[in-house]
Amino acid sequence: MEVRTRAPGKIILSGEHAVVHGSTAVAAAIDLYTRVSFRLLPPSEGDAGSVELELKDTGLAFSWPSSRLKETFSFEAIGPPLSPTPRPCSPEHSKLIASLVEEQNIPEAKIWLRSGIHAFLYLYTSIHGFKPGKVVISSELPLGSGLGSSAAFCVSLSGALLALSDAFSIDRQTKGWLELELSELELVNKWAFEGEKIIHGKPSGIDNTVSTFGSMIKFRSGELTHIRSSTPLRMLITNTKVGRNTKALVAGVSERVLKHPDAMAAVFRAVDSISKELSVIIESPTSDDVSIIAKEEKLEELMEMNQGLLQCMGVSHASIETVLRTTLKYKLASKLTGAGGGGCVLTLLPTLLSTKIVDKVIAELESCGFQCLKAEVGGKGLEVCFS
Ligand SMILES: Nc1ncnc2c1ncn2[C@@H]1O[C@H](COP(=O)(O)OP(=O)(O)O)[C@@H](O)[C@H]1O
Ligand SMILES: C[C@@](O)(CCOP(=O)(O)O)CC(=O)O
Ligand SMILES: [Mg+2]
């Protein structure tokens, strides 16, 4: 039996980084997905088989003999391999996984994959032990660009691994894409959070939560509230194509907190207020064009204020500033989304903005070497399909 899953990427409308330090943030799922297919392989005679991982986006494949995994994860060192409940990867376990990743000779230019492979091995061996199996992963998301590819990776992977485990009492004969029960989604989300910890270092949990549950959410200290926009929000996403790493950017903000605790606490409080106000405005009813324009103007102002505070945190970048300047020429407000330091920028496209202007902005941004994406905001979370 094979299971397929898909989990969406996300945009953060306000509150990235500050959410790691306890502030409120607002995020929404987007209709760009990471897809996983997984099947357990029957062991052949005289051979315990292997755990195989194919990463389609990079054209790389990896394989670990089950016997090698068994010998590496001795019970004495890390405890029983199969864990019914999500638990953090201990330093001992992490060291052993690192040695297995090291053996794979990842090309130097793709060394950033290491954390993803590390998270894969952790999730696989925690949920299925050394059982031979094959996992194939592909994504429509640009990797390492602020659209939550790491979370979509962990959610789609955890979902697929759990769907073929005893943890789910799901009817595997049902055809087509299924949405899971709340308790199953909560379990996937917890495992995915452990994976995100390996990739991000200190994640807030907002990315895996919005990827698991979908829609638009207000999130603070692990608690989510679903929110619904009274009018569709149109967002332009510009990928600066400047590579960056979330773990390093999150660590950089924490260093700034150590150096300037009071100033940074004030910045985080301001972000908290912005996110709360933003969520109220998003949900506020509109009756006509005048009220829609007023609502969008307030959202634009809050996005600009949040961007200013992200600059205070030290996570903007020259490429992001170029996008901000370019969109401002068209009186459009933008902010970075995700960890910053390059990656993606969000621009609110007001409802009454003409297609002609949108096309002009996109052409100007693309002439700078950036890539523009239009995505539907607030869609579905994790889905599962058996075949
Ligand atoms: N489809 C994928 N294939 C391989 N690795 C992935 C994939 N998606 C995410 N990753 C892992 O996640 C990392 C990117 O995560 P991160 O720096 O948090 O950026 P973001 O989450 O914004 O895309 C990659 O370096 C890789 O380790
Ligand atoms: C910076 C942060 O708020 C969001 C990171 O998102 P991304 O990995 O850049 O897509 C970190 C987090 O909340 O875990
Ligand atoms: Mg990430």
Tab-separated table of C-alpha atoms and ligand atoms in Angstrom:
chain	number	residue	atom	x	y	z
A	1	MET	CA	0.000	0.000	0.000
A	2	GLU	CA	1.155	3.484	-0.842
A	3	VAL	CA	0.136	6.718	0.842
A	4	ARG	CA	0.433	10.154	-0.686
A	5	THR	CA	0.199	13.406	1.265
A	6	ARG	CA	0.344	17.067	0.446
A	7	ALA	CA	0.907	19.975	2.816
A	8	PRO	CA	0.852	23.682	1.915
A	9	GLY	CA	3.425	26.415	2.310
A	10	LYS	CA	2.473	29.652	4.051
A	11	ILE	CA	2.810	33.385	4.170
A	12	ILE	CA	3.213	35.289	7.414
A	13	LEU	CA	1.145	38.482	7.238
A	14	SER	CA	2.640	39.809	10.455
A	15	GLY	CA	4.736	38.711	13.406
A	16	GLU	CA	7.580	36.527	12.098
A	17	HIS	CA	10.550	36.288	14.469
A	18	ALA	CA	8.626	38.100	17.232
A	19	VAL	CA	6.389	34.987	17.396
A	20	VAL	CA	9.461	32.952	18.429
A	21	HIS	CA	9.676	35.293	21.452
A	22	GLY	CA	6.013	35.017	22.445
A	23	SER	CA	4.321	37.694	20.296
A	24	THR	CA	1.169	37.117	18.271
A	25	ALA	CA	1.547	36.451	14.543
A	26	VAL	CA	-0.885	36.003	11.644
A	27	ALA	CA	-0.235	33.440	8.901
A	28	ALA	CA	-2.127	31.811	6.056
A	29	ALA	CA	-1.720	28.658	3.986
A	30	ILE	CA	-1.004	29.169	0.267
A	31	ASP	CA	-1.852	26.879	-2.632
A	32	LEU	CA	1.725	25.698	-3.230
A	33	TYR	CA	2.348	22.234	-1.842
A	34	THR	CA	5.025	19.771	-0.773
A	35	ARG	CA	4.059	16.241	-1.754
A	36	VAL	CA	5.214	12.949	-0.241
A	37	SER	CA	4.639	9.388	-1.352
A	38	PHE	CA	5.531	6.570	1.032
A	39	ARG	CA	5.351	2.799	0.984
A	40	LEU	CA	6.805	0.155	3.234
A	41	LEU	CA	8.944	-2.353	1.311
A	42	PRO	CA	8.804	-6.078	2.021
A	43	PRO	CA	12.247	-7.308	3.116
A	44	SER	CA	13.713	-9.768	0.606
A	45	GLU	CA	15.170	-13.092	1.731
A	46	GLY	CA	18.549	-12.800	3.432
A	47	ASP	CA	18.433	-8.987	3.178
A	48	ALA	CA	16.841	-6.683	5.776
A	49	GLY	CA	16.201	-4.081	3.053
A	50	SER	CA	16.786	-0.315	3.135
A	51	VAL	CA	15.173	2.993	3.976
A	52	GLU	CA	15.205	5.054	0.787
A	53	LEU	CA	14.677	8.777	0.339
A	54	GLU	CA	14.312	10.495	-3.027
A	55	LEU	CA	14.353	14.301	-3.053
A	56	LYS	CA	12.938	15.177	-6.470
A	57	ASP	CA	13.655	18.926	-6.229
A	58	THR	CA	17.377	18.359	-5.972
A	59	GLY	CA	17.582	15.203	-8.084
A	60	LEU	CA	19.245	13.381	-5.195
A	61	ALA	CA	18.448	10.008	-3.643
A	62	PHE	CA	19.718	8.465	-0.423
A	63	SER	CA	19.557	5.014	1.062
A	64	TRP	CA	20.374	3.489	4.448
A	65	PRO	CA	20.427	-0.307	4.905
A	66	SER	CA	18.011	-1.250	7.706
A	67	SER	CA	20.822	-3.292	9.265
A	68	ARG	CA	22.981	-0.116	9.390
A	69	LEU	CA	20.179	1.827	11.090
A	70	LYS	CA	19.631	-0.960	13.592
A	71	GLU	CA	23.313	-1.121	14.464
A	72	THR	CA	23.556	2.701	14.786
A	73	PHE	CA	20.540	3.217	17.001
A	74	SER	CA	21.346	0.784	19.754
A	75	PHE	CA	18.648	0.730	22.426
A	76	GLU	CA	21.198	1.620	25.118
A	77	ALA	CA	22.139	4.850	23.392
A	78	ILE	CA	18.773	6.350	22.546
A	79	GLY	CA	16.013	4.248	24.020
A	80	PRO	CA	13.398	2.301	22.059
A	81	PRO	CA	13.178	3.483	18.454
A	82	LEU	CA	9.395	3.453	18.103
A	83	SER	CA	7.815	6.276	20.006
A	84	PRO	CA	4.014	6.478	20.244
A	85	THR	CA	4.201	10.123	21.247
A	86	PRO	CA	6.359	12.848	19.750
A	87	ARG	CA	9.492	13.505	21.731
A	88	PRO	CA	12.415	15.852	21.077
A	89	CYS	CA	15.517	14.463	19.382
A	90	SER	CA	18.041	13.994	22.208
A	91	PRO	CA	21.649	15.204	21.694
A	92	GLU	CA	22.831	11.537	21.586
A	93	HIS	CA	20.246	10.617	18.972
A	94	SER	CA	21.111	13.749	16.973
A	95	LYS	CA	24.817	12.817	16.942
A	96	LEU	CA	24.032	9.337	15.617
A	97	ILE	CA	21.780	10.750	12.894
A	98	ALA	CA	24.466	13.288	11.940
A	99	SER	CA	26.898	10.404	11.359
A	100	LEU	CA	24.375	8.692	9.052
A	101	VAL	CA	23.812	11.931	7.114
A	102	GLU	CA	27.588	12.481	6.843
A	103	GLU	CA	28.046	9.077	5.173
A	104	GLN	CA	25.811	10.120	2.295
A	105	ASN	CA	28.339	12.441	0.601
A	106	ILE	CA	25.933	15.282	-0.093
A	107	PRO	CA	27.385	17.566	-2.814
A	108	GLU	CA	28.963	20.713	-1.300
A	109	ALA	CA	26.595	22.982	-3.267
A	110	LYS	CA	23.590	21.243	-1.663
A	111	ILE	CA	24.906	21.077	1.874
A	112	TRP	CA	21.834	23.045	3.060
A	113	LEU	CA	19.897	19.797	2.532
A	114	ARG	CA	21.586	18.278	5.549
A	115	SER	CA	19.054	19.555	8.085
A	116	GLY	CA	16.140	18.246	5.999
A	117	ILE	CA	17.716	14.789	5.697
A	118	HIS	CA	18.475	14.851	9.424
A	119	ALA	CA	14.791	15.643	10.143
A	120	PHE	CA	13.757	12.853	7.743
A	121	LEU	CA	15.872	10.233	9.501
A	122	TYR	CA	14.628	11.359	12.884
A	123	LEU	CA	10.940	11.195	11.912
A	124	TYR	CA	11.267	7.948	9.952
A	125	THR	CA	13.151	6.002	12.603
A	126	SER	CA	10.993	7.379	15.431
A	127	ILE	CA	7.757	6.323	13.719
A	128	HIS	CA	8.772	3.211	11.729
A	129	GLY	CA	12.033	2.136	13.333
A	130	PHE	CA	14.212	0.236	10.834
A	131	LYS	CA	11.392	-1.088	8.617
A	132	PRO	CA	12.439	-0.834	4.966
A	133	GLY	CA	10.497	1.764	3.028
A	134	LYS	CA	10.665	4.304	0.232
A	135	VAL	CA	9.805	7.995	0.561
A	136	VAL	CA	9.672	10.379	-2.399
A	137	ILE	CA	9.386	14.130	-1.742
A	138	SER	CA	8.781	16.974	-4.190
A	139	SER	CA	7.709	20.566	-3.712
A	140	GLU	CA	6.138	23.431	-5.631
A	141	LEU	CA	7.633	25.809	-3.051
A	142	PRO	CA	10.944	27.564	-3.497
A	143	LEU	CA	13.146	26.018	-0.786
A	144	GLY	CA	14.673	28.294	1.852
A	145	SER	CA	12.743	31.390	0.710
A	146	GLY	CA	10.392	32.195	3.578
A	147	LEU	CA	7.346	30.289	2.300
A	148	GLY	CA	7.664	27.553	4.904
A	149	SER	CA	9.101	24.740	2.780
A	150	SER	CA	10.693	23.243	5.900
A	151	ALA	CA	7.327	23.043	7.663
A	152	ALA	CA	5.511	21.675	4.584
A	153	PHE	CA	8.303	19.059	4.342
A	154	CYS	CA	7.885	18.029	7.997
A	155	VAL	CA	4.068	18.050	7.903
A	156	SER	CA	3.691	16.089	4.646
A	157	LEU	CA	6.373	13.621	5.785
A	158	SER	CA	4.962	13.135	9.306
A	159	GLY	CA	1.474	12.767	7.809
A	160	ALA	CA	2.615	10.056	5.382
A	161	LEU	CA	4.633	8.148	7.993
A	162	LEU	CA	1.802	8.218	10.534
A	163	ALA	CA	-0.839	7.299	7.939
A	164	LEU	CA	0.825	3.894	7.477
A	165	SER	CA	1.487	3.391	11.198
A	166	ASP	CA	-0.639	1.938	13.989
A	167	ALA	CA	-1.078	5.444	15.425
A	168	PHE	CA	-3.912	6.121	12.933
A	169	SER	CA	-7.135	4.122	12.900
A	170	ILE	CA	-7.977	5.513	9.470
A	171	ASP	CA	-9.946	3.665	6.755
A	172	ARG	CA	-7.190	3.043	4.218
A	173	GLN	CA	-9.670	1.772	1.594
A	174	THR	CA	-11.251	5.216	1.111
A	175	LYS	CA	-10.361	6.655	-2.287
A	176	GLY	CA	-9.395	10.248	-3.110
A	177	TRP	CA	-7.932	13.032	-0.956
A	178	LEU	CA	-8.964	12.840	2.710
A	179	GLU	CA	-8.824	15.418	5.451
A	180	LEU	CA	-7.796	13.863	8.764
A	181	GLU	CA	-9.595	13.938	12.126
A	182	LEU	CA	-8.605	16.722	14.524
A	183	SER	CA	-6.757	14.338	16.889
A	184	GLU	CA	-4.774	12.914	13.940
A	185	LEU	CA	-3.886	16.392	12.686
A	186	GLU	CA	-2.753	17.327	16.184
A	187	LEU	CA	-0.439	14.291	16.287
A	188	VAL	CA	1.012	15.118	12.850
A	189	ASN	CA	1.543	18.711	13.977
A	190	LYS	CA	3.457	17.612	17.081
A	191	TRP	CA	5.788	15.342	15.102
A	192	ALA	CA	6.255	18.027	12.436
A	193	PHE	CA	7.213	20.499	15.159
A	194	GLU	CA	9.977	18.124	16.283
A	195	GLY	CA	11.192	18.042	12.666
A	196	GLU	CA	11.061	21.852	12.443
A	197	LYS	CA	13.195	22.032	15.601
A	198	ILE	CA	15.905	20.140	13.732
A	199	ILE	CA	15.703	22.509	10.732
A	200	HIS	CA	15.008	25.870	12.486
A	201	GLY	CA	16.735	25.396	15.845
A	202	LYS	CA	14.083	27.307	17.785
A	203	PRO	CA	10.821	27.348	15.832
A	204	SER	CA	7.686	29.035	17.121
A	205	GLY	CA	5.503	26.305	15.598
A	206	ILE	CA	3.469	28.721	13.474
A	207	ASP	CA	4.660	27.300	10.135
A	208	ASN	CA	3.923	23.633	10.888
A	209	THR	CA	0.592	24.594	12.498
A	210	VAL	CA	-0.693	26.554	9.492
A	211	SER	CA	0.614	23.878	7.104
A	212	THR	CA	-1.214	21.156	9.083
A	213	PHE	CA	-4.516	22.942	9.693
A	214	GLY	CA	-4.603	25.303	6.683
A	215	SER	CA	-6.749	28.469	6.488
A	216	MET	CA	-5.622	31.717	8.113
A	217	ILE	CA	-4.570	31.676	11.749
A	218	LYS	CA	-3.648	33.945	14.604
A	219	PHE	CA	-0.919	32.188	16.592
A	220	ARG	CA	0.720	32.840	19.941
A	221	SER	CA	2.797	30.544	22.169
A	222	GLY	CA	1.536	27.354	20.532
A	223	GLU	CA	-2.148	28.436	20.567
A	224	LEU	CA	-3.985	28.950	17.293
A	225	THR	CA	-7.231	30.744	16.464
A	226	HIS	CA	-8.685	30.401	12.981
A	227	ILE	CA	-9.548	33.728	11.386
A	228	ARG	CA	-11.554	34.438	8.265
A	229	SER	CA	-11.194	37.440	6.017
A	230	SER	CA	-14.471	39.125	5.134
A	231	THR	CA	-13.021	40.015	1.691
A	232	PRO	CA	-10.523	37.933	-0.323
A	233	LEU	CA	-6.953	39.120	0.284
A	234	ARG	CA	-4.859	39.408	-2.870
A	235	MET	CA	-1.147	39.109	-2.227
A	236	LEU	CA	1.744	39.289	-4.643
A	237	ILE	CA	4.735	37.228	-3.523
A	238	THR	CA	8.130	38.313	-4.818
A	239	ASN	CA	11.005	35.900	-4.452
A	240	THR	CA	14.239	37.891	-4.341
A	241	LYS	CA	16.045	34.580	-4.989
A	242	VAL	CA	18.600	35.579	-2.363
A	243	GLY	CA	19.278	32.362	-0.461
A	244	ARG	CA	19.230	32.384	3.302
A	245	ASN	CA	18.799	30.054	6.220
A	246	THR	CA	16.029	30.396	8.787
A	247	LYS	CA	18.054	28.819	11.613
A	248	ALA	CA	20.842	31.421	11.273
A	249	LEU	CA	18.386	34.348	11.057
A	250	VAL	CA	16.404	33.188	14.107
A	251	ALA	CA	19.688	32.805	16.034
A	252	GLY	CA	20.724	36.336	14.931
A	253	VAL	CA	17.542	37.841	16.413
A	254	SER	CA	18.124	35.951	19.683
A	255	GLU	CA	21.650	37.419	19.839
A	256	ARG	CA	20.170	40.902	19.441
A	257	VAL	CA	17.780	40.109	22.318
A	258	LEU	CA	20.753	39.242	24.530
A	259	LYS	CA	22.517	42.502	23.592
A	260	HIS	CA	19.487	44.823	23.848
A	261	PRO	CA	16.848	43.078	25.994
A	262	ASP	CA	14.698	46.107	26.801
A	263	ALA	CA	14.684	47.571	23.310
A	264	MET	CA	13.896	44.199	21.745
A	265	ALA	CA	11.117	43.533	24.281
A	266	ALA	CA	9.536	46.823	23.185
A	267	VAL	CA	9.877	45.807	19.519
A	268	PHE	CA	8.192	42.451	20.223
A	269	ARG	CA	5.367	44.170	22.150
A	270	ALA	CA	4.777	46.490	19.187
A	271	VAL	CA	4.653	43.500	16.823
A	272	ASP	CA	2.167	41.785	19.135
A	273	SER	CA	-0.143	44.836	18.951
A	274	ILE	CA	0.233	45.010	15.162
A	275	SER	CA	-0.715	41.341	14.720
A	276	LYS	CA	-3.723	41.628	17.031
A	277	GLU	CA	-4.954	44.746	15.210
A	278	LEU	CA	-4.289	43.122	11.837
A	279	SER	CA	-6.411	40.078	12.717
A	280	VAL	CA	-9.308	42.281	13.885
A	281	ILE	CA	-9.163	44.308	10.654
A	282	ILE	CA	-8.980	41.179	8.484
A	283	GLU	CA	-12.175	39.882	10.081
A	284	SER	CA	-14.010	43.227	10.081
A	285	PRO	CA	-17.043	43.277	7.755
A	286	THR	CA	-17.079	45.441	4.624
A	287	SER	CA	-20.222	46.589	2.878
A	288	ASP	CA	-19.042	48.641	-0.090
A	289	ASP	CA	-15.967	49.865	-1.981
A	290	VAL	CA	-15.381	52.685	0.537
A	291	SER	CA	-15.156	50.269	3.466
A	292	ILE	CA	-12.957	47.856	1.454
A	293	ILE	CA	-10.550	50.685	0.592
A	294	ALA	CA	-10.441	51.822	4.245
A	295	LYS	CA	-9.765	48.248	5.394
A	296	GLU	CA	-6.980	47.721	2.858
A	297	GLU	CA	-5.349	51.043	3.756
A	298	LYS	CA	-5.182	50.003	7.411
A	299	LEU	CA	-3.717	46.604	6.471
A	300	GLU	CA	-1.080	48.328	4.305
A	301	GLU	CA	-0.093	50.646	7.144
A	302	LEU	CA	0.258	47.734	9.576
A	303	MET	CA	2.359	45.776	7.065
A	304	GLU	CA	4.673	48.781	6.670
A	305	MET	CA	4.952	49.176	10.451
A	306	ASN	CA	5.780	45.471	10.821
A	307	GLN	CA	8.445	45.771	8.112
A	308	GLY	CA	10.035	48.683	10.024
A	309	LEU	CA	10.228	46.514	13.140
A	310	LEU	CA	11.699	43.607	11.167
A	311	GLN	CA	14.431	46.045	10.094
A	312	CYS	CA	14.993	46.776	13.811
A	313	MET	CA	15.464	43.029	14.332
A	314	GLY	CA	18.178	43.015	11.652
A	315	VAL	CA	16.476	40.628	9.224
A	316	SER	CA	15.883	42.845	6.189
A	317	HIS	CA	18.234	42.767	3.197
A	318	ALA	CA	19.234	45.016	0.273
A	319	SER	CA	17.150	42.849	-2.106
A	320	ILE	CA	14.088	43.212	0.149
A	321	GLU	CA	14.605	47.001	0.254
A	322	THR	CA	14.690	47.041	-3.562
A	323	VAL	CA	11.297	45.293	-3.678
A	324	LEU	CA	9.895	47.753	-1.100
A	325	ARG	CA	11.128	50.774	-3.119
A	326	THR	CA	9.820	49.344	-6.392
A	327	THR	CA	6.319	48.594	-5.090
A	328	LEU	CA	6.159	51.944	-3.279
A	329	LYS	CA	6.498	53.690	-6.671
A	330	TYR	CA	3.045	52.214	-7.378
A	331	LYS	CA	1.827	53.214	-3.876
A	332	LEU	CA	1.781	49.570	-2.818
A	333	ALA	CA	2.819	48.403	0.648
A	334	SER	CA	5.125	45.427	1.162
A	335	LYS	CA	6.870	43.529	3.923
A	336	LEU	CA	9.229	40.582	4.038
A	337	THR	CA	7.611	37.251	4.876
A	338	GLY	CA	9.227	34.363	6.746
A	339	ALA	CA	12.709	34.715	8.148
A	340	GLY	CA	13.911	37.510	5.797
A	341	GLY	CA	17.587	38.063	4.953
A	342	GLY	CA	16.513	37.674	1.277
A	343	GLY	CA	13.750	35.200	0.439
A	344	CYS	CA	10.217	36.418	-0.236
A	345	VAL	CA	8.380	39.729	0.090
A	346	LEU	CA	4.583	40.182	0.307
A	347	THR	CA	2.764	43.023	-1.422
A	348	LEU	CA	-0.920	43.662	-0.781
A	349	LEU	CA	-2.783	44.059	-4.080
A	350	PRO	CA	-5.854	46.179	-3.278
A	351	THR	CA	-9.156	44.844	-4.629
A	352	LEU	CA	-9.664	47.822	-6.933
A	353	LEU	CA	-6.101	47.839	-8.324
A	354	SER	CA	-6.230	47.399	-12.101
A	355	THR	CA	-4.682	44.350	-13.780
A	356	LYS	CA	-2.671	46.796	-15.907
A	357	ILE	CA	-0.886	48.200	-12.828
A	358	VAL	CA	-0.344	44.715	-11.363
A	359	ASP	CA	1.263	43.614	-14.646
A	360	LYS	CA	3.488	46.746	-14.647
A	361	VAL	CA	4.699	46.118	-11.066
A	362	ILE	CA	5.409	42.470	-11.845
A	363	ALA	CA	7.309	43.420	-15.019
A	364	GLU	CA	9.426	45.949	-13.102
A	365	LEU	CA	10.167	43.500	-10.273
A	366	GLU	CA	11.058	40.744	-12.731
A	367	SER	CA	13.357	43.133	-14.625
A	368	CYS	CA	15.376	43.337	-11.352
A	369	GLY	CA	15.846	39.541	-11.522
A	370	PHE	CA	13.124	38.722	-8.985
A	371	GLN	CA	10.412	36.111	-9.501
A	372	CYS	CA	6.761	36.983	-8.832
A	373	LEU	CA	4.186	34.428	-7.701
A	374	LYS	CA	0.468	34.874	-7.234
A	375	ALA	CA	-0.983	32.455	-4.670
A	376	GLU	CA	-4.424	31.775	-3.238
A	377	VAL	CA	-4.407	32.571	0.460
A	378	GLY	CA	-6.104	30.639	3.296
A	379	GLY	CA	-6.701	27.238	1.650
A	380	LYS	CA	-6.507	23.648	2.831
A	381	GLY	CA	-3.976	22.103	5.193
A	382	LEU	CA	-2.625	18.535	5.150
A	383	GLU	CA	-4.447	15.982	2.980
A	384	VAL	CA	-3.879	12.253	2.597
A	385	CYS	CA	-4.639	9.780	-0.208
A	386	PHE	CA	-4.237	5.958	-0.216
A	387	SER	CA	-3.658	3.856	-3.319
B	1	LIG	N1	11.346	19.569	-0.790
B	1	LIG	C1	12.431	19.547	-0.008
B	1	LIG	N2	13.464	18.706	-0.279
B	1	LIG	C2	14.546	18.696	0.515
B	1	LIG	N3	14.721	19.472	1.598
B	1	LIG	C3	13.757	20.334	1.923
B	1	LIG	C4	12.566	20.414	1.125
B	1	LIG	N4	11.779	21.360	1.675
B	1	LIG	C5	12.446	21.854	2.751
B	1	LIG	N5	13.625	21.249	2.908
B	1	LIG	C6	14.590	21.518	4.008
B	1	LIG	O1	14.213	22.754	4.598
B	1	LIG	C7	15.272	23.725	4.481
B	1	LIG	C8	14.701	25.108	4.211
B	1	LIG	O2	14.047	25.544	5.368
B	1	LIG	P1	14.114	27.029	5.893
B	1	LIG	O3	15.512	27.537	5.923
B	1	LIG	O4	13.349	27.039	7.142
B	1	LIG	O5	13.333	27.875	4.757
B	1	LIG	P2	11.786	27.852	4.355
B	1	LIG	O6	11.073	27.062	5.396
B	1	LIG	O7	11.377	29.278	4.367
B	1	LIG	O8	11.699	27.303	2.981
B	1	LIG	C9	16.127	23.212	3.347
B	1	LIG	O9	17.471	23.650	3.510
B	1	LIG	C10	16.006	21.694	3.486
B	1	LIG	O10	16.884	21.214	4.479
B	2	LIG	C1	11.196	33.489	11.452
B	2	LIG	C2	10.037	32.557	11.769
B	2	LIG	O1	9.061	33.309	12.507
B	2	LIG	C3	9.365	32.058	10.494
B	2	LIG	C4	10.303	31.347	9.561
B	2	LIG	O2	9.677	30.977	8.354
B	2	LIG	P1	10.525	30.402	7.138
B	2	LIG	O3	11.251	29.191	7.588
B	2	LIG	O4	11.482	31.478	6.702
B	2	LIG	O5	9.502	30.076	6.073
B	2	LIG	C5	10.545	31.410	12.621
B	2	LIG	C6	9.465	30.608	13.356
B	2	LIG	O6	8.399	31.172	13.675
B	2	LIG	O7	9.718	29.445	13.654
B	3	MG	MG	11.302	27.107	7.485
